[in-house]
Amino acid sequence: MKRFQPLVQKLKQPCRRYGGRLYQGLTGGWRKLQPLPESGKVTRSYVISALAVISLASAMGHRFYNAPKLDVGKAAPQTIYAPRDATIEDKKATEEKQKAARTSAISVLMLDQAVNQQIRDNVQRLLDEGNELRRLAGPFPFTKTSILSLGTQSYLRKASEAEWQKLLSVADPTASFPRTTTARSRLKLSDLANDQQRRAAAELLAYPRTADSRDYIALLEAIAEARSLYAATVSSLSSSTPSDGESIYDATLLDLSAADWQQTRVKIPQLAEQILAQGIAPGLTEAILESAVRLRVRGTLPAAAEETGIKILLASLQPNLVRDEAQTRLRAEQAAQQVEPEMVSIREGEVIVRTGEEITTGDFALLDHFGLSRREINWSGLIGFGVLVGGAVGVFWFVERKFNPGMRRRDRLLIWLLSLTTPLLIVLRVPSTNLPAIGLLVGSFYGSPLGIAVTGILAVILPFGMSIPWSQLLSSTGAGLLGGWMAGRLRSREELALLGIGVGILQGSLYLVFNVASGMVWYTLLGSAAIHALLGLAWCIVAIGSSPYLEQLFDLVTTIRLVELANPNCYLLKQLAAKTPGTFQHTLFVATLAEAAARALGCNVELVRTGTLYHDIGKMHDPLGFIENQMGGPNKHDLINNPWKSAEIIKKHVSEGLVMARKCRLPKAVQAFIPEHQGTMLIAYFYHQAQQWAQQHPKPNGTLLEVREADFRYDGPIPQSRETGIVMLADSCEAALRSLKEATYDEALSMINKILRARWQDKQLVNSGLTREEMSKIATIFVEVWQQFNHQRIAYPKVAVLPQPVLQEEQSPTAVK
């Protein structure tokens, strides 16, 4: 009876997969469960899809539930009268008036300080240029006004050479002193053409009365030098071209006295500051600007310097007023707030709208107020929206089939529930959609393609069925797409936390960009953008915080969870290393083999690594029952001396491993490695030992005891995926590769091919998806990994042991004596 006890326990085990079919263990025997017919599967798939479409369309089609049949722009089917007196606000008309007020609000201008500084620099540059020109022309007046008047000095500098020579002939410095001025004047002054010449000649002739001839000659030389400098400067002014930077100055500048020019230099910057303070608006015509400058200059500058000052200012001034966006938006908003609400009044019995008339915003406000707008479910719109949702579900199925063909029903349930949370939050008026959280969760659970697809699909269909601001939707969509794209590539929750910061920054930036032209005040806009950035970060925190619970609840296997489970500090792995050190070393080598093969075949490397680390945890139930943990001690199975019991001990590491895995809540994808890495393989050693024992111990009637092969085979199931199939092959080859020491590459490859061929012929891999071509590739990879572990080392020479050094006391003379 004890012999059949394991069989009874096996029959009491729950339903399990075996060779692709379902069996159920009963005390009365095995009963094969017939697979569901293909037509039944298709029907159930259609029903589930229809339920998904209906539920999503119902949740997101909020705007179709209370749609008015009589709406703005439609023709009234009949004449409708007011049932009672009412005065209500026409909200749409009020909004239009507010919009018009915002648009027509006058822009607020502010001074551009950079332009002001540029204008100041230009004024100073032109004044410096005038100074330089006056320096080149020489001082003016060039002599004392008591000797020659200012007007005479100005004339003498500008007079032509012929005029100057005629003046010299009148005022001959070589004449003897004293002379009869009157006689000489009558003779010569009559020959001069105009009053200026005669006045200049008179002043020159009058000077010798108070000065000697040397002073008179010095005066004439000073006049000649002033004329020369003046002529050269005027010539340089007239010869300048636009390409050289044509000067605004002319000879008028040189005619100004030093006092007038000094006053001009002081007053022009002051005038410029006054004009700048008042502001110059863009688009101001030159004529208006010149008129304003002339009014400012008149009476402020010396009369002789007015034109020069006007030229300097006009050449320097430019528009210095720019639009103050913040104040303009604030003024526009204030204008909108000051708009009086558009009220609509009607008395009982008056006509709201007549038959065939187009319903206006005021008419609709009255109809809706009286409950006459006939609000009801818009079935045509809702059905059309359902068709759109159906197309979106079809797109999801296509992406799923392409990138995630192995999704379970619970995975689709999770995505469906996550999708339903978005319209719920919109109805609750949460200021931001949870698309960042959905993108991050779906991307981390099922990969980037599905995370991007789900986020994009929701972003497309949401505005058709619900009212949501575009800036809010688009900013959340961009953040969700980033989260869905990056989440599937990250390997730690720290990286997810950094991704959350990036998602928040992107959402805030997009919200800022999409609202720049909305008319919001800049500090209000920046505050709203910062709030949306924090909301994006908050959704990522919610996603990261909820992901462990969702992983446990829906039995999800993510890259991050697999990496965490593969940490040697995990409880089961620490126990495995402590209780079964030989098994732990065996596990590490098998993991190395399987990981290399999985990477070459494009399988889930993280799943293979983690599943391999846990595939033999059941050996902790009886460590000494496995030879790698006996460490040279007595073999437990030799003491038992019962191949049936030994086989049960060996097989029990699978069932006990499953118990441990379920107790520690390992994902089912990781648990699958525990039974599937052994499949239904034969425990050959004890099977052959049982055959020998049966021959040596026949029954009393001489018949041999029946040795059933099923008693020495693992319960299975055989590998159901490429990953578990690879681990089965790596586990089978590990001991053989360890036993090879001096074998060549070809010898090792031949041995591995024999082992793999035996598993193939034993039909252990029929459901794994591995092909014959991949088997050869796996064998090559295993041998290459073995070569890396079994590389040759340099043989170090043996060094003779040197004698201990003699102590100093032994070398002393006293010690010798």
Coordinates of N, CA, C and O in Angstrom, one line a residue, residues 78 95 110 113 117 194 216 221 232 254 338 340 397 422 499 555-556 585 587 600 623 631 644 675 708-709 785:
Q78 N -41.3 72.8 -34.8 CA -42.7 73.4 -34.6 C -42.5 74.7 -33.8 O -41.4 75.0 -33.3
E95 N -20.0 84.2 -23.7 CA -18.7 83.7 -24.1 C -18.2 84.4 -25.3 O -17.0 84.7 -25.4
M110 N 5.5 98.5 -23.5 CA 6.5 98.8 -22.5 C 7.8 99.2 -23.2 O 8.0 98.9 -24.4
Q113 N 14.4 98.5 -23.0 CA 15.6 99.1 -22.5 C 16.9 98.9 -23.3 O 17.8 99.7 -23.4
Q117 N 19.1 101.9 -24.8 CA 20.6 102.0 -24.7 C 21.2 102.2 -26.0 O 22.2 102.9 -26.2
N194 N 30.5 143.4 -51.5 CA 29.3 143.3 -50.6 C 29.7 143.9 -49.3 O 30.8 144.2 -49.0
Y216 N 49.7 142.2 -36.5 CA 48.8 142.2 -37.6 C 49.2 141.0 -38.6 O 48.3 140.4 -39.1
E221 N 48.1 135.4 -40.6 CA 48.5 134.0 -40.7 C 47.4 133.1 -40.0 O 47.1 132.0 -40.5
A232 N 39.6 122.1 -45.8 CA 39.9 120.7 -45.8 C 38.7 119.9 -45.2 O 38.3 118.8 -45.7
L254 N 30.3 123.5 -38.4 CA 31.6 124.2 -38.2 C 31.4 125.7 -37.9 O 32.3 126.3 -37.4
Q338 N -15.2 92.2 -17.4 CA -16.1 93.4 -17.3 C -17.3 93.3 -18.2 O -18.2 94.1 -18.2
E340 N -20.7 92.4 -19.5 CA -22.0 92.1 -18.8 C -22.6 90.8 -19.4 O -22.5 90.6 -20.6
W397 N -5.8 44.5 -31.0 CA -5.6 43.1 -31.2 C -4.5 42.9 -32.2 O -3.7 41.9 -32.1
T422 N -9.5 55.9 -17.1 CA -9.3 57.3 -17.7 C -10.6 58.0 -17.9 O -10.7 59.2 -17.4
L499 N 12.6 58.1 -15.0 CA 11.7 58.2 -16.1 C 10.5 59.1 -15.7 O 10.0 59.9 -16.4
D555 N -0.5 38.2 -11.7 CA 0.6 37.3 -12.0 C 1.4 37.7 -13.2 O 1.5 37.0 -14.2
L556 N 1.9 39.0 -13.1 CA 2.6 39.5 -14.2 C 4.1 39.3 -14.0 O 4.6 39.3 -12.9
Q585 N 25.6 25.6 -7.0 CA 26.7 25.7 -8.0 C 26.2 25.1 -9.4 O 26.5 25.7 -10.4
T587 N 23.1 25.1 -10.3 CA 22.2 26.0 -10.9 C 22.9 27.2 -11.6 O 22.4 27.6 -12.7
A600 N 21.1 33.9 -27.9 CA 21.3 33.6 -29.3 C 20.0 33.3 -30.0 O 19.9 33.6 -31.2
P623 N 18.4 17.6 0.9 CA 19.6 17.9 0.2 C 20.5 16.7 -0.1 O 21.1 16.5 -1.1
M631 N 28.9 15.8 -0.9 CA 30.3 16.2 -0.6 C 31.2 15.1 -0.2 O 31.9 15.1 0.8
W644 N 12.5 2.3 -6.0 CA 11.2 3.0 -6.1 C 11.1 4.2 -5.1 O 10.7 5.3 -5.5
P675 N 8.5 22.2 -12.9 CA 8.2 20.9 -13.4 C 8.6 20.7 -14.9 O 9.0 19.6 -15.3
R708 N 7.2 -0.8 -13.8 CA 6.5 0.1 -14.7 C 7.3 1.3 -15.0 O 7.8 2.0 -14.0
E709 N 7.5 1.6 -16.2 CA 8.3 2.8 -16.5 C 7.7 4.1 -16.0 O 8.4 5.1 -15.6
V785 N 30.3 27.7 -24.3 CA 30.3 28.1 -22.9 C 31.2 27.2 -22.0 O 32.0 27.7 -21.2

